[in-house]
PDB file of C-alpha atoms and ligand atoms in Angstrom:
ATOM      1  CA  MET A   1    -136.335  27.677 -10.412  1.00 94.00           C
ATOM      2  CA  LYS A   2    -137.137  30.535 -12.227  1.00 97.00           C
ATOM      3  CA  ILE A   3    -134.307  33.114 -12.023  1.00 98.00           C
ATOM      4  CA  ALA A   4    -134.803  37.059 -12.966  1.00 98.00           C
ATOM      5  CA  ILE A   5    -131.275  38.606 -13.790  1.00 98.00           C
ATOM      6  CA  GLY A   6    -130.375  42.499 -14.657  1.00 98.00           C
ATOM      7  CA  SER A   7    -127.700  44.842 -14.945  1.00 98.00           C
ATOM      8  CA  ASP A   8    -126.957  48.225 -15.701  1.00 98.00           C
ATOM      9  CA  HIS A   9    -124.229  49.087 -18.650  1.00 98.00           C
ATOM     10  CA  GLY A  10    -121.293  48.886 -15.746  1.00 98.00           C
ATOM     11  CA  GLY A  11    -122.762  45.130 -15.569  1.00 98.00           C
ATOM     12  CA  PHE A  12    -123.468  44.538 -18.910  1.00 98.00           C
ATOM     13  CA  VAL A  13    -120.762  42.209 -19.870  1.00 98.00           C
ATOM     14  CA  LEU A  14    -120.776  40.195 -16.707  1.00 98.00           C
ATOM     15  CA  LYS A  15    -124.367  39.775 -17.033  1.00 98.00           C
ATOM     16  CA  ALA A  16    -123.835  37.936 -20.299  1.00 98.00           C
ATOM     17  CA  GLU A  17    -121.683  35.602 -19.146  1.00 98.00           C
ATOM     18  CA  ILE A  18    -123.599  34.588 -16.047  1.00 98.00           C
ATOM     19  CA  LEU A  19    -126.688  34.497 -18.389  1.00 98.00           C
ATOM     20  CA  LYS A  20    -125.031  31.976 -20.608  1.00 98.00           C
ATOM     21  CA  HIS A  21    -123.825  30.128 -17.435  1.00 98.00           C
ATOM     22  CA  ILE A  22    -126.988  29.644 -15.629  1.00 97.00           C
ATOM     23  CA  GLN A  23    -128.726  28.670 -19.012  1.00 97.00           C
ATOM     24  CA  SER A  24    -125.985  25.753 -19.828  1.00 97.00           C
ATOM     25  CA  LYS A  25    -127.015  24.610 -16.210  1.00 95.00           C
ATOM     26  CA  GLY A  26    -130.419  24.176 -17.203  1.00 94.00           C
ATOM     27  CA  TYR A  27    -131.899  26.854 -15.247  1.00 95.00           C
ATOM     28  CA  GLU A  28    -134.867  29.204 -16.525  1.00 95.00           C
ATOM     29  CA  ILE A  29    -133.890  32.449 -16.556  1.00 97.00           C
ATOM     30  CA  LYS A  30    -135.485  35.988 -17.890  1.00 98.00           C
ATOM     31  CA  ASP A  31    -133.198  38.878 -18.790  1.00 98.00           C
ATOM     32  CA  PHE A  32    -134.548  42.072 -17.681  1.00 98.00           C
ATOM     33  CA  GLY A  33    -131.605  44.149 -19.547  1.00 96.00           C
ATOM     34  CA  CYS A  34    -129.866  46.382 -20.157  1.00 98.00           C
ATOM     35  CA  TYR A  35    -129.123  45.020 -23.622  1.00 97.00           C
ATOM     36  CA  SER A  36    -125.987  47.319 -24.348  1.00 96.00           C
ATOM     37  CA  VAL A  37    -123.295  49.251 -22.752  1.00 95.00           C
ATOM     38  CA  GLU A  38    -125.643  52.376 -23.295  1.00 97.00           C
ATOM     39  CA  SER A  39    -125.485  54.116 -20.075  1.00 98.00           C
ATOM     40  CA  ILE A  40    -128.738  53.354 -17.809  1.00 98.00           C
ATOM     41  CA  ASP A  41    -129.863  53.730 -14.126  1.00 98.00           C
ATOM     42  CA  TYR A  42    -129.180  50.869 -11.981  1.00 98.00           C
ATOM     43  CA  PRO A  43    -132.125  51.792  -9.657  1.00 98.00           C
ATOM     44  CA  ASP A  44    -134.499  51.034 -12.395  1.00 98.00           C
ATOM     45  CA  VAL A  45    -133.596  47.697 -13.332  1.00 98.00           C
ATOM     46  CA  ALA A  46    -133.009  46.952  -9.742  1.00 98.00           C
ATOM     47  CA  HIS A  47    -136.546  47.817  -9.083  1.00 98.00           C
ATOM     48  CA  GLU A  48    -137.817  45.810 -12.468  1.00 98.00           C
ATOM     49  CA  VAL A  49    -135.872  42.553 -11.155  1.00 98.00           C
ATOM     50  CA  ALA A  50    -136.481  42.942  -7.436  1.00 98.00           C
ATOM     51  CA  GLY A  51    -140.342  43.680  -8.177  1.00 98.00           C
ATOM     52  CA  ALA A  52    -140.730  40.638 -10.125  1.00 98.00           C
ATOM     53  CA  VAL A  53    -139.004  38.593  -7.468  1.00 98.00           C
ATOM     54  CA  ILE A  54    -141.135  40.179  -4.753  1.00 98.00           C
ATOM     55  CA  LYS A  55    -144.281  39.723  -6.887  1.00 98.00           C
ATOM     56  CA  GLY A  56    -143.445  35.867  -6.797  1.00 98.00           C
ATOM     57  CA  GLU A  57    -142.841  35.661 -10.669  1.00 98.00           C
ATOM     58  CA  TYR A  58    -139.357  34.416 -10.257  1.00 98.00           C
ATOM     59  CA  ASP A  59    -137.804  32.413  -7.463  1.00 98.00           C
ATOM     60  CA  LYS A  60    -134.456  34.338  -7.163  1.00 98.00           C
ATOM     61  CA  GLY A  61    -132.917  37.111  -8.767  1.00 98.00           C
ATOM     62  CA  ILE A  62    -129.333  38.263  -9.957  1.00 99.00           C
ATOM     63  CA  LEU A  63    -128.498  42.052 -10.350  1.00 99.00           C
ATOM     64  CA  ILE A  64    -125.088  43.431 -11.469  1.00 99.00           C
ATOM     65  CA  CYS A  65    -123.928  46.789 -11.816  1.00 98.00           C
ATOM     66  CA  GLY A  66    -120.005  48.074 -11.521  1.00 98.00           C
ATOM     67  CA  THR A  67    -119.657  47.596  -8.119  1.00 98.00           C
ATOM     68  CA  GLY A  68    -122.698  45.834  -7.031  1.00 98.00           C
ATOM     69  CA  ILE A  69    -123.499  48.234  -4.354  1.00 99.00           C
ATOM     70  CA  GLY A  70    -125.914  50.738  -6.180  1.00 98.00           C
ATOM     71  CA  ILE A  71    -127.902  47.847  -7.529  1.00 98.00           C
ATOM     72  CA  SER A  72    -128.112  46.018  -4.192  1.00 98.00           C
ATOM     73  CA  ILE A  73    -128.823  49.250  -2.209  1.00 98.00           C
ATOM     74  CA  ALA A  74    -131.658  49.965  -4.559  1.00 98.00           C
ATOM     75  CA  ALA A  75    -133.249  46.517  -4.640  1.00 98.00           C
ATOM     76  CA  ASN A  76    -132.879  46.259  -0.824  1.00 98.00           C
ATOM     77  CA  LYS A  77    -135.607  49.523  -0.543  1.00 97.00           C
ATOM     78  CA  ILE A  78    -138.297  46.784  -1.529  1.00 97.00           C
ATOM     79  CA  PRO A  79    -139.855  45.201   1.360  1.00 96.00           C
ATOM     80  CA  GLY A  80    -138.968  41.512   1.401  1.00 97.00           C
ATOM     81  CA  ILE A  81    -135.871  41.651  -0.798  1.00 98.00           C
ATOM     82  CA  ARG A  82    -132.866  40.684   0.568  1.00 98.00           C
ATOM     83  CA  ALA A  83    -129.983  41.506  -1.493  1.00 99.00           C
ATOM     84  CA  ALA A  84    -126.439  40.110  -0.958  1.00 99.00           C
ATOM     85  CA  LEU A  85    -123.604  41.990  -2.661  1.00 99.00           C
ATOM     86  CA  CYS A  86    -121.125  38.784  -2.687  1.00 99.00           C
ATOM     87  CA  GLY A  87    -117.457  38.794  -4.021  1.00 98.00           C
ATOM     88  CA  ASP A  88    -116.537  35.505  -2.592  1.00 98.00           C
ATOM     89  CA  CYS A  89    -118.117  31.977  -2.105  1.00 98.00           C
ATOM     90  CA  PHE A  90    -118.112  32.261   1.638  1.00 98.00           C
ATOM     91  CA  SER A  91    -120.426  35.129   1.788  1.00 98.00           C
ATOM     92  CA  ALA A  92    -122.343  33.579  -1.190  1.00 99.00           C
ATOM     93  CA  LYS A  93    -123.354  30.428   0.929  1.00 98.00           C
ATOM     94  CA  ALA A  94    -123.683  32.153   4.184  1.00 98.00           C
ATOM     95  CA  SER A  95    -125.955  34.717   2.523  1.00 98.00           C
ATOM     96  CA  ARG A  96    -128.201  31.936   1.436  1.00 98.00           C
ATOM     97  CA  GLU A  97    -127.801  29.844   4.991  1.00 98.00           C
ATOM     98  CA  HIS A  98    -127.917  32.398   7.196  1.00 98.00           C
ATOM     99  CA  ASN A  99    -129.815  35.553   5.603  1.00 98.00           C
ATOM    100  CA  ASP A 100    -132.082  33.653   2.872  1.00 98.00           C
ATOM    101  CA  SER A 101    -131.075  36.344   0.284  1.00 98.00           C
ATOM    102  CA  ASN A 102    -133.619  36.393  -2.576  1.00 98.00           C
ATOM    103  CA  ILE A 103    -130.984  38.671  -4.853  1.00 98.00           C
ATOM    104  CA  LEU A 104    -127.621  38.228  -5.542  1.00 99.00           C
ATOM    105  CA  ALA A 105    -125.574  41.144  -6.293  1.00 99.00           C
ATOM    106  CA  LEU A 106    -122.289  40.970  -8.223  1.00 99.00           C
ATOM    107  CA  GLY A 107    -119.594  43.871  -9.428  1.00 99.00           C
ATOM    108  CA  GLU A 108    -118.241  43.282 -12.821  1.00 98.00           C
ATOM    109  CA  ARG A 109    -115.353  45.969 -12.046  1.00 98.00           C
ATOM    110  CA  VAL A 110    -114.625  44.066  -8.933  1.00 98.00           C
ATOM    111  CA  THR A 111    -115.031  40.335  -9.261  1.00 98.00           C
ATOM    112  CA  GLY A 112    -113.881  38.199 -12.449  1.00 98.00           C
ATOM    113  CA  VAL A 113    -115.718  36.028 -14.445  1.00 98.00           C
ATOM    114  CA  GLY A 114    -114.705  32.830 -13.139  1.00 98.00           C
ATOM    115  CA  LEU A 115    -115.224  33.798  -9.659  1.00 99.00           C
ATOM    116  CA  ALA A 116    -118.282  35.199 -10.275  1.00 99.00           C
ATOM    117  CA  LYS A 117    -119.606  32.058 -11.889  1.00 98.00           C
ATOM    118  CA  MET A 118    -118.470  30.125  -8.602  1.00 98.00           C
ATOM    119  CA  ILE A 119    -120.152  32.467  -6.550  1.00 99.00           C
ATOM    120  CA  THR A 120    -123.438  32.086  -8.734  1.00 98.00           C
ATOM    121  CA  ASP A 121    -123.416  28.418  -8.413  1.00 98.00           C
ATOM    122  CA  ILE A 122    -122.839  28.203  -4.812  1.00 98.00           C
ATOM    123  CA  TRP A 123    -125.536  30.901  -4.343  1.00 98.00           C
ATOM    124  CA  LEU A 124    -128.070  29.033  -6.056  1.00 98.00           C
ATOM    125  CA  ALA A 125    -127.416  25.459  -4.851  1.00 98.00           C
ATOM    126  CA  THR A 126    -127.556  26.301  -1.117  1.00 98.00           C
ATOM    127  CA  GLU A 127    -130.600  26.441   0.994  1.00 98.00           C
ATOM    128  CA  PHE A 128    -131.844  28.307   3.870  1.00 98.00           C
ATOM    129  CA  GLU A 129    -130.780  26.812   6.843  1.00 98.00           C
ATOM    130  CA  GLY A 130    -133.833  28.163   8.998  1.00 97.00           C
ATOM    131  CA  GLY A 131    -133.652  27.267  12.701  1.00 97.00           C
ATOM    132  CA  ARG A 132    -132.212  30.255  14.715  1.00 97.00           C
ATOM    133  CA  HIS A 133    -131.575  32.349  11.347  1.00 98.00           C
ATOM    134  CA  THR A 134    -135.559  32.330  11.135  1.00 98.00           C
ATOM    135  CA  GLY A 135    -136.031  35.030  13.759  1.00 98.00           C
ATOM    136  CA  ARG A 136    -133.236  37.066  12.696  1.00 98.00           C
ATOM    137  CA  VAL A 137    -134.567  37.095   9.166  1.00 98.00           C
ATOM    138  CA  ASN A 138    -137.974  38.072  10.557  1.00 98.00           C
ATOM    139  CA  LYS A 139    -136.998  40.724  12.597  1.00 98.00           C
ATOM    140  CA  ILE A 140    -135.613  42.525   9.151  1.00 97.00           C
ATOM    141  CA  SER A 141    -139.357  42.228   8.209  1.00 97.00           C
ATOM    142  CA  ASP A 142    -140.350  43.896  11.552  1.00 97.00           C
ATOM    143  CA  ILE A 143    -137.549  46.440  10.736  1.00 96.00           C
ATOM    144  CA  GLU A 144    -139.358  47.035   7.255  1.00 95.00           C
ATOM    145  CA  CYS A 145    -142.785  47.126   8.765  1.00 95.00           C
ATOM    146  CA  LYS A 146    -141.911  49.791  11.273  1.00 95.00           C
ATOM    147  CA  TYR A 147    -140.582  52.444   8.681  1.00 92.00           C
ATOM    148  CA  ASN A 148    -143.061  51.423   5.801  1.00 84.00           C
ATOM    149  CA  LYS A 149    -146.204  52.695   7.436  1.00 64.00           C
TER     150      LYS A 149
HETATM  151  C1  RB5 B   1    -121.850  52.938 -13.246  1.00 50.17           C
HETATM  152  O1  RB5 B   1    -121.020  53.928 -13.675  1.00 50.17           O
HETATM  153  C2  RB5 B   1    -121.751  52.604 -11.656  1.00 50.17           C
HETATM  154  O2  RB5 B   1    -121.912  53.941 -10.860  1.00 50.17           O
HETATM  155  C3  RB5 B   1    -122.832  51.784 -11.475  1.00 50.17           C
HETATM  156  O3  RB5 B   1    -122.648  50.416 -12.239  1.00 50.17           O
HETATM  157  C4  RB5 B   1    -122.444  51.021 -10.260  1.00 50.17           C
HETATM  158  O4  RB5 B   1    -121.241  50.628  -9.583  1.00 50.17           O
HETATM  159  C5  RB5 B   1    -123.030  51.852  -8.855  1.00 50.17           C
HETATM  160  O5  RB5 B   1    -123.115  51.212  -7.917  1.00 50.17           O
END
């Protein structure tokens, strides 16, 4: 599985931890920045990571900012992206099983490193359940089509 990861300055420290953690588990991962705590705009990195995922260059993406809110909102503007902001393991699992989320968003100023690693592990290991959830996910695409004319 190929993973794209990115953060703004508010998520830089947690990104480094998650990057190291994922690499130690043997996943292939590319870091799209940022590369220091110097202030950057979260929509820019959201666009890069989510864009790479939607083009099929990466299977999944992980985006981190201070709260995880701005960066997930920005990523979700790209049709086909289903970015899930998760601060607990239950939501991480459900976001894969029910929503087929293709981006995990985390908030460095909200979620501790240990929990963020557990959330990431569960999110990466969980498959989409399909079945009754497929039609609902397709309805999300229908909404995108309606407003992206
Ligand atoms: C940056 O200060 C902060 O606004 C950003 O990381 C994020 O929390 C936005 O949603």
